[in-house]
């Protein structure tokens, strides 16, 4: 899933800038105001559900699929050669299983690929020791092995830069503060208790009611930007200031000609580090709020960003803190770093993999039920929980249905997305190409933008629903209804046979951060399952420990079985899954 930090930055931006238009707001403005009458309930026979369960538990291939994706193909950064290999391997594997129309579907252009050719990092003086670190994605290479003095840049105010001026050329520069690590009192792995699940239902209902009331009492103009005029909290002000200082530091280090930038993993401990994209030295805006305006900024995967980036790595916190403390004690540290990375500019397009079980009902086979997850990952491990898990489960769900020879009335199509980690690009582009998009007229400066309008493609009326899995290894505990009240009786009946497997909960709540939003944004039913967290936030996703060994096989089998049953029953209904009404 897309990092929460990343999302919160956008939430902050949406909060602060009047007139900010972001595709995701379509999901909130598109919330249900009324729902159509519930369609006739369809439920597969006990015999069919039992066969799905049996195939999913006794003959499961899910861990074999997962091992190939993670162990053999490895980390799958968007547009890297490994990502492409993942696209081709999943296409070929599903073809082998008997699925039809398995193919790569291009979107984009996205930007350049990046792969690591070699990397090493160690302290060499006054004593030698290795450190745990990883280059940031799309980091430039060092000029051979760099062996240089380590400097800790400590800038809190603009005036602080003066003492470093002219002193950082070819130096290895640490830019983060020491991050104290508290005693680990909470377990690394958690699962939802009955009380958690009950709270999810009541909180979801309360939030839904609030939103309903708000949408009825606000005039359309206000509803479009209900919080635009709110004040920043001290915490937000502080965060904005530290982001500005980071940006100024990036520019300063580029001008000074530092050799490598080192930052401290923002979360995690015990040698686990969390690393994503390299930072680009963007122009420092006069208005600090403009820092969030990505329309004016470069992403690390754009070719033009290369000249505005220094080689950069993220270090595990125990190692980072030690180096910072040694420098404070007056030690002179020398470090040796080698980053050799390759950019891939041959093909800037991104690719999703899709495949189908073609429907058999002459009246309904042109209609589609989709399921999927994103195949791209970050690069410091093998993207097992984020999100080879979702890919393997979605593939296993269609393998189960294909193997059992169940003849779905509608066509079942699996979509394995790329570019999710950079902003749900693969699924958003797919939805735009296939089903439609929200188009907002460009507003003149200083004026309120007009409401975005839905522009539909013919297939808009053909999609019944999309089911996504992207919250790690944890088994399915239920479904987020995404504000769609009319699906409750349908999903309730479909969860019934999986009670004994722990899946019981329906919440009207929305959940964010992943590819079902691409569908939801244009009013198509898109759902993410509720999953147990396990170690998702504490240890695995976006970390150097997102590997096969952190995956729980029984959870994967359970999830694939439930996903297969949901997809199959959606394909067999007389009518499509009811939709929310777009306001
Ligand atoms: Zn993610």
Coordinates of C-alpha atoms and ligand atoms in Angstrom, one line a residue:
X1 CA 0.0 0.0 0.0
X2 CA 0.9 3.6 -0.4
X3 CA 2.7 4.9 2.6
X4 CA 0.5 6.6 5.2
X5 CA 3.0 9.4 5.6
X6 CA 2.8 10.1 1.9
X7 CA -1.0 10.3 2.2
X8 CA -1.0 12.5 5.3
X9 CA 1.2 15.0 3.4
X10 CA -1.5 15.2 0.8
X11 CA -4.3 15.4 3.4
X12 CA -2.4 18.3 5.0
X13 CA -2.1 20.0 1.6
X14 CA -5.8 19.5 0.9
X15 CA -6.6 20.9 4.3
X16 CA -4.5 24.0 3.8
X17 CA -4.8 25.1 0.2
X18 CA -8.2 26.4 -0.9
X19 CA -9.0 25.2 -4.4
X20 CA -6.7 22.2 -4.2
X21 CA -7.9 19.6 -6.7
X22 CA -6.8 16.0 -6.2
X23 CA -8.2 13.0 -7.9
X24 CA -8.7 11.2 -4.6
X25 CA -11.2 13.9 -3.5
X26 CA -13.5 12.4 -6.0
X27 CA -14.0 9.5 -3.7
X28 CA -15.2 11.7 -0.9
X29 CA -17.3 13.9 -3.1
X30 CA -18.7 10.8 -4.7
X31 CA -20.0 9.4 -1.4
X32 CA -23.3 7.8 -1.2
X33 CA -26.3 10.1 -0.7
X34 CA -28.9 7.5 -1.6
X35 CA -28.6 3.9 -2.6
X36 CA -30.6 2.0 -5.1
X37 CA -32.9 -0.9 -4.0
X38 CA -30.8 -4.0 -3.1
X39 CA -30.7 -6.6 -6.0
X40 CA -32.0 -10.1 -5.5
X41 CA -29.6 -11.9 -3.2
X42 CA -27.5 -14.6 -4.9
X43 CA -25.6 -17.2 -2.9
X44 CA -23.6 -20.1 -4.2
X45 CA -24.6 -23.5 -3.0
X46 CA -22.8 -25.1 0.0
X47 CA -21.4 -27.7 -2.4
X48 CA -19.6 -25.0 -4.5
X49 CA -18.3 -23.1 -1.5
X50 CA -17.0 -26.4 0.0
X51 CA -15.2 -27.2 -3.3
X52 CA -13.6 -23.7 -3.3
X53 CA -12.5 -24.2 0.3
X54 CA -11.1 -27.6 -0.4
X55 CA -9.1 -26.5 -3.5
X56 CA -7.8 -23.5 -1.6
X57 CA -6.6 -25.5 1.4
X58 CA -5.5 -28.8 0.0
X59 CA -4.1 -27.9 -3.4
X60 CA -3.0 -24.4 -2.7
X61 CA -0.3 -22.9 -5.0
X62 CA -0.3 -19.6 -3.2
X63 CA 3.1 -20.0 -1.4
X64 CA 4.7 -21.3 -4.6
X65 CA 3.5 -18.3 -6.5
X66 CA 4.7 -16.0 -3.7
X67 CA 8.1 -17.7 -3.5
X68 CA 8.7 -17.2 -7.2
X69 CA 7.6 -13.5 -7.1
X70 CA 9.7 -12.7 -4.0
X71 CA 12.7 -15.1 -3.8
X72 CA 13.3 -15.6 -7.6
X73 CA 12.2 -12.3 -9.2
X74 CA 12.9 -10.2 -6.1
X75 CA 12.0 -6.5 -5.4
X76 CA 9.9 -5.1 -8.1
X77 CA 10.4 -1.3 -8.3
X78 CA 8.1 0.2 -10.9
X79 CA 9.7 0.1 -14.3
X80 CA 12.7 -1.9 -13.2
X81 CA 13.7 -5.0 -15.1
X82 CA 12.4 -7.1 -12.2
X83 CA 9.0 -5.5 -12.4
X84 CA 8.9 -6.3 -16.1
X85 CA 9.9 -9.9 -15.4
X86 CA 7.1 -10.0 -12.8
X87 CA 4.6 -8.8 -15.5
X88 CA 5.8 -11.5 -17.9
X89 CA 6.0 -14.3 -15.4
X90 CA 2.5 -13.7 -14.0
X91 CA 1.1 -13.5 -17.6
X92 CA 2.8 -16.8 -18.5
X93 CA 1.8 -18.5 -15.3
X94 CA -1.8 -17.6 -15.6
X95 CA -1.8 -18.7 -19.3
X96 CA -0.4 -22.1 -18.1
X97 CA -3.2 -22.4 -15.6
X98 CA -5.7 -22.0 -18.5
X99 CA -6.7 -18.4 -18.1
X100 CA -7.4 -16.5 -21.3
X101 CA -6.3 -13.1 -22.7
X102 CA -3.4 -12.9 -20.3
X103 CA -1.4 -9.8 -21.4
X104 CA 0.7 -6.8 -20.4
X105 CA -1.2 -3.5 -20.7
X106 CA 0.8 -0.4 -21.1
X107 CA 0.1 2.9 -19.2
X108 CA 2.1 6.0 -19.0
X109 CA 4.7 7.1 -19.7
X110 CA 5.7 6.7 -16.1
X111 CA 9.4 7.3 -16.2
X112 CA 12.7 5.5 -15.9
X113 CA 13.6 2.3 -14.3
X114 CA 16.4 1.8 -11.8
X115 CA 18.3 -1.3 -10.6
X116 CA 21.1 -1.7 -8.2
X117 CA 24.4 -3.3 -9.6
X118 CA 26.4 -3.2 -6.4
X119 CA 26.4 -1.6 -3.0
X120 CA 28.6 -1.5 0.1
X121 CA 28.8 0.8 3.1
X122 CA 31.1 0.6 6.1
X123 CA 32.9 2.8 8.6
X124 CA 36.7 2.4 8.0
X125 CA 38.2 4.8 10.6
X126 CA 39.0 5.1 13.5
X127 CA 37.8 1.5 13.7
X128 CA 36.2 -0.6 11.0
X129 CA 32.6 -1.9 11.2
X130 CA 29.9 -2.6 8.7
X131 CA 26.6 -0.7 8.9
X132 CA 23.1 -1.7 7.8
X133 CA 21.9 0.7 5.0
X134 CA 20.3 0.7 1.6
X135 CA 20.4 3.2 -1.3
X136 CA 17.2 5.1 -1.9
X137 CA 15.4 4.2 -5.1
X138 CA 16.5 6.1 -8.2
X139 CA 19.6 7.3 -6.3
X140 CA 22.5 8.3 -8.6
X141 CA 25.7 6.2 -8.4
X142 CA 28.7 7.4 -6.5
X143 CA 31.8 8.1 -8.6
X144 CA 33.4 4.7 -7.7
X145 CA 34.0 3.9 -4.1
X146 CA 33.8 7.1 -2.0
X147 CA 36.0 7.1 1.2
X148 CA 35.5 10.3 3.0
X149 CA 34.9 12.1 6.3
X150 CA 31.4 11.9 7.8
X151 CA 29.7 15.2 8.8
X152 CA 26.5 15.5 10.7
X153 CA 24.5 18.5 9.3
X154 CA 22.5 20.1 12.1
X155 CA 20.4 22.9 10.7
X156 CA 17.3 24.1 12.5
X157 CA 17.2 27.7 11.2
X158 CA 18.4 29.3 8.0
X159 CA 21.3 30.9 9.8
X160 CA 22.7 27.5 10.7
X161 CA 23.8 26.9 7.1
X162 CA 26.6 29.4 7.4
X163 CA 28.8 27.3 9.6
X164 CA 28.8 24.5 7.0
X165 CA 29.4 26.7 3.9
X166 CA 32.4 25.6 1.9
X167 CA 33.1 22.6 4.2
X168 CA 31.0 19.8 2.7
X169 CA 32.6 19.2 -0.7
X170 CA 33.0 15.4 -1.2
X171 CA 31.9 14.7 2.3
X172 CA 29.4 12.0 3.5
X173 CA 26.7 14.0 5.2
X174 CA 24.2 12.7 7.8
X175 CA 21.1 14.8 7.6
X176 CA 18.7 13.4 10.2
X177 CA 18.6 13.8 14.0
X178 CA 19.3 11.0 16.4
X179 CA 16.0 9.1 16.8
X180 CA 15.8 7.7 20.4
X181 CA 14.5 4.1 20.4
X182 CA 12.1 3.4 23.2
X183 CA 11.7 0.0 24.9
X184 CA 9.6 -2.3 22.8
X185 CA 6.6 -2.8 25.0
X186 CA 4.0 -3.6 22.3
X187 CA 4.1 -6.8 20.4
X188 CA 5.5 -6.6 16.8
X189 CA 2.6 -8.6 15.5
X190 CA -1.0 -7.9 16.2
X191 CA -4.3 -9.3 15.1
X192 CA -7.7 -7.8 15.4
X193 CA -9.6 -8.7 18.5
X194 CA -13.4 -9.0 18.5
X195 CA -13.5 -5.6 20.2
X196 CA -11.3 -4.0 17.5
X197 CA -13.7 -5.3 14.8
X198 CA -16.8 -4.2 16.7
X199 CA -15.2 -0.7 17.0
X200 CA -14.4 -0.6 13.3
X201 CA -18.1 -1.1 12.7
X202 CA -19.4 1.6 15.1
X203 CA -16.7 4.1 14.1
X204 CA -17.3 3.5 10.5
X205 CA -21.1 4.0 11.0
X206 CA -20.5 7.2 12.9
X207 CA -18.2 8.6 10.3
X208 CA -20.6 7.7 7.6
X209 CA -23.5 9.4 9.3
X210 CA -21.4 12.6 9.9
X211 CA -20.4 12.6 6.2
X212 CA -24.1 12.2 5.2
X213 CA -25.2 15.1 7.4
X214 CA -22.3 17.2 6.2
X215 CA -23.2 16.6 2.5
X216 CA -26.8 17.5 3.2
X217 CA -26.2 20.7 5.1
X218 CA -23.3 22.2 3.1
X219 CA -23.9 24.1 -0.1
X220 CA -22.1 22.5 -3.1
X221 CA -19.4 25.2 -3.0
X222 CA -18.6 24.5 0.6
X223 CA -18.9 20.8 0.2
X224 CA -16.1 20.9 -2.4
X225 CA -13.7 22.3 0.2
X226 CA -15.2 22.0 3.6
X227 CA -12.0 22.4 5.6
X228 CA -10.1 24.8 3.4
X229 CA -10.1 27.6 5.9
X230 CA -9.0 25.7 8.9
X231 CA -6.0 26.8 10.9
X232 CA -2.8 24.8 11.0
X233 CA -2.2 23.0 14.3
X234 CA 1.2 23.6 16.0
X235 CA 2.2 20.1 14.9
X236 CA 1.4 20.8 11.3
X237 CA 3.3 24.1 11.5
X238 CA 6.3 22.2 12.9
X239 CA 6.0 19.5 10.2
X240 CA 5.8 22.1 7.5
X241 CA 8.9 23.9 8.8
X242 CA 10.9 20.7 9.0
X243 CA 9.9 19.8 5.4
X244 CA 11.1 23.3 4.3
X245 CA 14.4 22.8 6.1
X246 CA 14.8 19.4 4.4
X247 CA 14.3 21.0 1.1
X248 CA 16.7 23.8 1.8
X249 CA 19.3 21.3 3.0
X250 CA 18.9 19.2 -0.2
X251 CA 19.6 22.3 -2.3
X252 CA 22.5 23.4 0.0
X253 CA 24.2 20.0 -0.2
X254 CA 23.8 19.9 -4.0
X255 CA 25.4 23.3 -4.3
X256 CA 28.2 22.4 -1.9
X257 CA 28.9 19.2 -3.8
X258 CA 28.5 16.6 -1.0
X259 CA 29.4 13.0 -2.0
X260 CA 26.6 11.1 -0.4
X261 CA 23.6 12.0 1.8
X262 CA 22.7 9.6 4.6
X263 CA 19.4 9.7 6.5
X264 CA 18.0 7.8 9.5
X265 CA 15.3 5.3 9.0
X266 CA 12.2 7.1 10.2
X267 CA 10.6 4.1 11.8
X268 CA 11.6 0.6 12.8
X269 CA 14.5 -0.8 14.9
X270 CA 16.5 -4.0 15.3
X271 CA 18.2 -3.5 12.0
X272 CA 15.0 -3.0 10.1
X273 CA 15.1 0.1 8.0
X274 CA 12.4 1.6 5.9
X275 CA 13.5 3.1 2.6
X276 CA 11.7 4.5 -0.5
X277 CA 12.4 7.1 -3.1
X278 CA 15.5 9.4 -3.3
X279 CA 14.8 13.0 -2.6
X280 CA 15.1 15.6 -5.4
X281 CA 16.4 19.1 -4.6
X282 CA 13.3 21.0 -5.7
X283 CA 13.2 24.7 -6.0
X284 CA 12.4 26.2 -2.6
X285 CA 9.0 27.9 -2.9
X286 CA 8.4 31.4 -1.5
X287 CA 5.1 30.2 0.0
X288 CA 5.9 27.1 2.2
X289 CA 2.5 25.6 1.4
X290 CA 3.6 25.3 -2.2
X291 CA 6.0 22.6 -1.0
X292 CA 3.2 20.1 -1.5
X293 CA 2.4 21.1 -5.0
X294 CA 3.6 18.1 -6.9
X295 CA 2.5 19.7 -10.2
X296 CA 5.6 21.9 -10.0
X297 CA 7.9 19.2 -8.7
X298 CA 10.1 16.5 -10.1
X299 CA 9.9 12.9 -9.1
X300 CA 13.1 10.9 -8.7
X301 CA 12.1 8.6 -11.7
X302 CA 12.0 11.5 -14.1
X303 CA 15.2 11.9 -16.2
X304 CA 15.5 15.6 -15.4
X305 CA 15.7 14.8 -11.7
X306 CA 19.1 13.1 -12.0
X307 CA 20.9 16.5 -12.1
X308 CA 19.1 17.5 -8.9
X309 CA 19.9 14.4 -6.8
X310 CA 23.0 13.4 -4.9
X311 CA 23.8 9.7 -4.2
X312 CA 21.7 8.9 -1.0
X313 CA 21.2 6.1 1.4
X314 CA 19.0 5.3 4.4
X315 CA 20.6 3.8 7.5
X316 CA 19.2 1.5 10.2
X317 CA 18.6 3.6 13.3
X318 CA 20.9 1.8 15.8
X319 CA 23.8 2.3 13.4
X320 CA 22.8 5.9 12.5
X321 CA 22.4 6.9 16.2
X322 CA 25.8 5.4 17.0
X323 CA 27.6 7.4 14.3
X324 CA 25.9 10.6 15.4
X325 CA 26.9 10.0 19.0
X326 CA 30.5 9.2 18.1
X327 CA 30.7 12.5 16.2
X328 CA 29.3 14.3 19.2
X329 CA 32.0 12.7 21.3
X330 CA 34.5 14.4 19.0
X331 CA 35.5 11.3 17.0
X332 CA 36.5 11.8 13.4
X333 CA 34.7 9.2 11.3
X334 CA 35.7 8.0 7.8
X335 CA 33.2 6.0 5.8
X336 CA 33.4 4.0 2.6
X337 CA 30.4 3.9 0.3
X338 CA 29.9 2.4 -3.1
X339 CA 26.6 2.8 -4.9
X340 CA 26.5 1.5 -8.5
X341 CA 23.0 1.8 -10.0
X342 CA 21.7 1.7 -13.5
X343 CA 18.9 3.8 -14.9
X344 CA 16.7 2.1 -17.6
X345 CA 15.4 4.6 -20.2
X346 CA 14.7 2.2 -23.0
X347 CA 10.9 2.0 -22.3
X348 CA 9.3 4.7 -20.1
X349 CA 5.8 3.0 -20.2
X350 CA 4.5 1.2 -17.1
X351 CA 2.7 -2.2 -17.4
X352 CA -0.1 -4.0 -15.6
X353 CA -0.7 -7.7 -16.1
X354 CA -4.3 -8.8 -16.8
X355 CA -5.9 -12.1 -17.5
X356 CA -9.4 -13.5 -17.7
X357 CA -11.8 -16.4 -17.1
X358 CA -14.2 -15.6 -19.8
X359 CA -17.9 -15.6 -18.8
X360 CA -20.3 -18.2 -20.2
X361 CA -23.7 -16.5 -20.0
X362 CA -24.5 -15.0 -23.5
X363 CA -26.3 -12.1 -21.8
X364 CA -23.7 -11.4 -19.1
X365 CA -20.3 -12.5 -20.4
X366 CA -19.5 -8.9 -21.6
X367 CA -19.8 -7.8 -18.0
X368 CA -16.7 -7.9 -15.8
X369 CA -15.8 -8.7 -12.2
X370 CA -12.3 -7.7 -11.3
X371 CA -9.9 -8.6 -8.5
X372 CA -6.2 -7.8 -8.0
X373 CA -3.4 -6.1 -6.1
X374 CA -0.2 -4.3 -7.0
X375 CA 2.9 -6.1 -8.1
X376 CA 5.3 -3.2 -7.8
X377 CA 7.2 -2.9 -4.5
X378 CA 10.0 -1.0 -3.0
X379 CA 13.5 -2.3 -3.5
X380 CA 15.3 -3.0 -0.2
X381 CA 13.6 -6.4 0.1
X382 CA 11.4 -8.6 -2.0
X383 CA 8.0 -6.8 -1.5
X384 CA 6.4 -9.9 0.1
X385 CA 3.7 -8.3 2.3
X386 CA 3.6 -5.2 0.0
X387 CA 2.3 -6.6 -2.1
X388 CA 3.4 -10.0 -3.6
X389 CA 0.8 -11.2 -1.0
X390 CA -2.1 -9.6 -2.8
X391 CA -0.9 -10.6 -6.2
X392 CA -0.4 -14.2 -5.1
X393 CA -3.8 -14.3 -3.4
X394 CA -5.6 -12.8 -6.5
X395 CA -3.8 -15.2 -8.8
X396 CA -4.6 -18.1 -6.5
X397 CA -8.3 -17.1 -6.4
X398 CA -8.6 -17.3 -10.2
X399 CA -6.5 -20.5 -10.2
X400 CA -9.0 -22.1 -7.8
X401 CA -12.0 -21.0 -10.0
X402 CA -10.3 -22.1 -13.2
X403 CA -9.2 -25.5 -11.7
X404 CA -12.7 -26.3 -10.4
X405 CA -14.2 -25.6 -13.9
X406 CA -16.9 -23.4 -12.4
X407 CA -18.5 -21.6 -15.3
X408 CA -18.9 -17.9 -14.2
X409 CA -21.7 -16.1 -16.0
X410 CA -19.7 -12.8 -16.1
X411 CA -16.1 -12.5 -17.2
X412 CA -13.6 -12.6 -14.3
X413 CA -10.5 -10.4 -14.8
X414 CA -7.5 -10.2 -12.6
X415 CA -5.5 -6.9 -12.7
X416 CA -1.9 -6.9 -11.3
X417 CA -0.9 -3.2 -11.0
X418 CA 2.3 -1.3 -11.2
X419 CA 3.2 2.2 -10.1
X420 CA 1.0 1.9 -7.0
X421 CA 3.8 3.0 -4.6
X422 CA 4.3 6.2 -6.6
X423 CA 0.6 7.1 -6.5
X424 CA -1.7 4.3 -7.7
X425 CA -0.6 5.1 -11.2
X426 CA -1.2 1.6 -12.8
X427 CA -4.7 1.2 -11.5
X428 CA -5.7 4.8 -12.1
X429 CA -4.5 4.7 -15.6
X430 CA -6.2 1.4 -16.3
X431 CA -9.5 2.7 -14.9
X432 CA -9.1 5.9 -17.0
X433 CA -8.4 3.8 -20.2
X434 CA -11.2 1.3 -19.6
X435 CA -14.0 2.9 -17.6
X436 CA -13.7 6.7 -17.3
X437 CA -12.3 9.5 -15.3
X438 CA -13.2 12.6 -13.4
X439 CA -12.4 15.7 -15.5
X440 CA -12.0 19.0 -13.7
X441 CA -12.0 22.2 -15.8
X442 CA -8.8 24.2 -15.3
X443 CA -9.6 27.2 -13.0
X444 CA -8.2 30.7 -13.6
X445 CA -5.8 31.7 -10.8
X446 CA -7.6 32.9 -7.8
X447 CA -11.0 31.4 -8.8
X448 CA -12.7 28.4 -7.3
X449 CA -12.4 25.4 -9.6
X450 CA -15.6 24.0 -11.0
X451 CA -16.7 20.6 -9.9
X452 CA -15.1 17.7 -11.7
X453 CA -17.4 15.8 -14.0
X454 CA -17.4 12.1 -14.7
X455 CA -16.6 11.2 -18.3
X456 CA -17.5 7.6 -18.9
X457 CA -16.2 5.0 -21.3
X458 CA -18.8 2.4 -22.6
X459 CA -17.3 -0.3 -20.3
X460 CA -18.3 1.9 -17.3
X461 CA -21.7 0.2 -17.3
X462 CA -20.1 -3.3 -17.7
X463 CA -18.1 -3.5 -14.5
X464 CA -19.8 -5.1 -11.5
X465 CA -17.1 -4.8 -8.8
X466 CA -13.4 -4.7 -8.1
X467 CA -11.9 -6.6 -5.1
X468 CA -8.4 -5.6 -3.8
X469 CA -6.0 -7.2 -1.4
X470 CA -3.0 -5.0 -0.2
X471 CA -2.8 -4.9 3.6
X472 CA -0.1 -7.6 4.0
X473 CA -0.1 -11.2 5.0
X474 CA -2.9 -11.0 7.5
X475 CA -6.0 -13.1 6.9
X476 CA -9.3 -11.6 5.8
X477 CA -11.5 -10.5 8.7
X478 CA -14.2 -8.8 6.6
X479 CA -14.8 -6.1 4.0
X480 CA -14.7 -2.3 4.0
X481 CA -17.9 -1.3 2.3
X482 CA -16.4 2.0 1.1
X483 CA -19.6 3.9 2.0
X484 CA -21.8 1.6 0.0
X485 CA -24.7 0.6 2.2
X486 CA -26.5 -1.5 -0.4
X487 CA -23.8 -4.2 -0.5
X488 CA -24.2 -5.1 3.2
X489 CA -26.9 -7.8 2.9
X490 CA -25.0 -9.3 -0.1
X491 CA -21.6 -9.4 1.6
X492 CA -23.1 -10.5 4.9
X493 CA -24.5 -13.6 3.2
X494 CA -21.2 -14.2 1.4
X495 CA -19.2 -14.0 4.6
X496 CA -21.5 -16.5 6.4
X497 CA -19.7 -19.7 5.3
X498 CA -16.3 -18.2 6.3
X499 CA -17.3 -17.4 9.9
X500 CA -15.3 -20.3 11.2
X501 CA -12.2 -18.9 9.3
X502 CA -12.5 -15.6 11.1
X503 CA -14.1 -13.4 8.4
X504 CA -17.2 -11.8 9.9
X505 CA -17.0 -8.0 9.8
X506 CA -18.6 -5.5 7.5
X507 CA -18.0 -1.8 8.1
X508 CA -19.4 1.0 6.0
X509 CA -16.0 2.7 6.5
X510 CA -13.7 3.7 3.7
X511 CA -10.2 2.6 3.7
X512 CA -7.4 4.3 1.7
X513 CA -3.9 3.9 0.4
X514 CA -4.5 1.3 -2.3
X515 CA -5.8 0.5 -5.8
X516 CA -9.6 0.1 -5.0
X517 CA -9.6 3.9 -4.8
X518 CA -9.0 4.1 -8.5
X519 CA -12.4 2.5 -9.1
X520 CA -14.1 4.1 -6.2
X521 CA -13.0 7.6 -7.4
X522 CA -15.4 7.3 -10.4
X523 CA -18.2 5.6 -8.6
X524 CA -17.4 2.0 -9.4
X525 CA -17.7 -0.5 -6.6
X526 CA -14.2 -1.0 -5.4
X527 CA -13.4 -2.9 -2.2
X528 CA -10.5 -3.7 0.0
X529 CA -10.8 -6.5 2.5
X530 CA -10.2 -6.0 6.2
X531 CA -7.1 -7.9 7.1
X532 CA -5.2 -8.7 10.3
X533 CA -2.2 -6.4 10.6
X534 CA 0.4 -8.9 11.8
X535 CA 3.8 -7.1 11.3
X536 CA 2.7 -4.9 8.5
X537 CA 3.3 -1.5 10.0
X538 CA 5.9 -2.5 12.6
X539 CA 8.3 -4.5 10.5
X540 CA 7.5 -5.3 6.9
X541 CA 6.0 -2.9 4.5
X542 CA 8.6 -0.7 2.7
X543 CA 11.3 -2.2 4.8
X544 CA 14.4 -4.4 4.2
X545 CA 12.5 -7.2 6.0
X546 CA 9.6 -7.5 3.6
X547 CA 10.4 -11.0 2.7
X548 CA 8.9 -14.5 2.2
X549 CA 9.6 -15.5 5.8
X550 CA 7.2 -12.9 7.1
X551 CA 4.3 -14.4 5.2
X552 CA 1.8 -16.7 7.0
X553 CA 0.8 -19.5 4.7
X554 CA -2.5 -20.2 6.4
X555 CA -3.6 -16.6 6.1
X556 CA -2.7 -16.5 2.4
X557 CA -4.8 -19.7 1.8
X558 CA -7.8 -18.3 3.7
X559 CA -7.6 -15.0 1.8
X560 CA -7.5 -16.7 -1.6
X561 CA -10.4 -18.9 -0.7
X562 CA -12.6 -16.0 0.4
X563 CA -11.6 -13.8 -2.6
X564 CA -12.4 -16.7 -5.0
X565 CA -15.9 -17.1 -3.4
X566 CA -16.6 -13.3 -3.5
X567 CA -15.5 -13.0 -7.1
X568 CA -17.4 -16.1 -8.2
X569 CA -20.6 -15.0 -6.6
X570 CA -20.3 -11.5 -8.0
X571 CA -19.9 -13.1 -11.4
X572 CA -23.1 -15.3 -10.9
X573 CA -25.5 -12.7 -9.6
X574 CA -28.5 -11.8 -11.7
X575 CA -27.6 -8.1 -11.5
X576 CA -24.4 -6.2 -11.0
X577 CA -23.2 -5.1 -7.5
X578 CA -25.2 -2.0 -6.5
X579 CA -23.4 1.3 -6.9
X580 CA -23.1 4.4 -4.8
X581 CA -24.9 7.4 -6.2
X582 CA -22.4 10.0 -7.4
X583 CA -23.3 13.4 -6.1
Ligands
LIG1 ZN1 3.4 0.1 -0.1

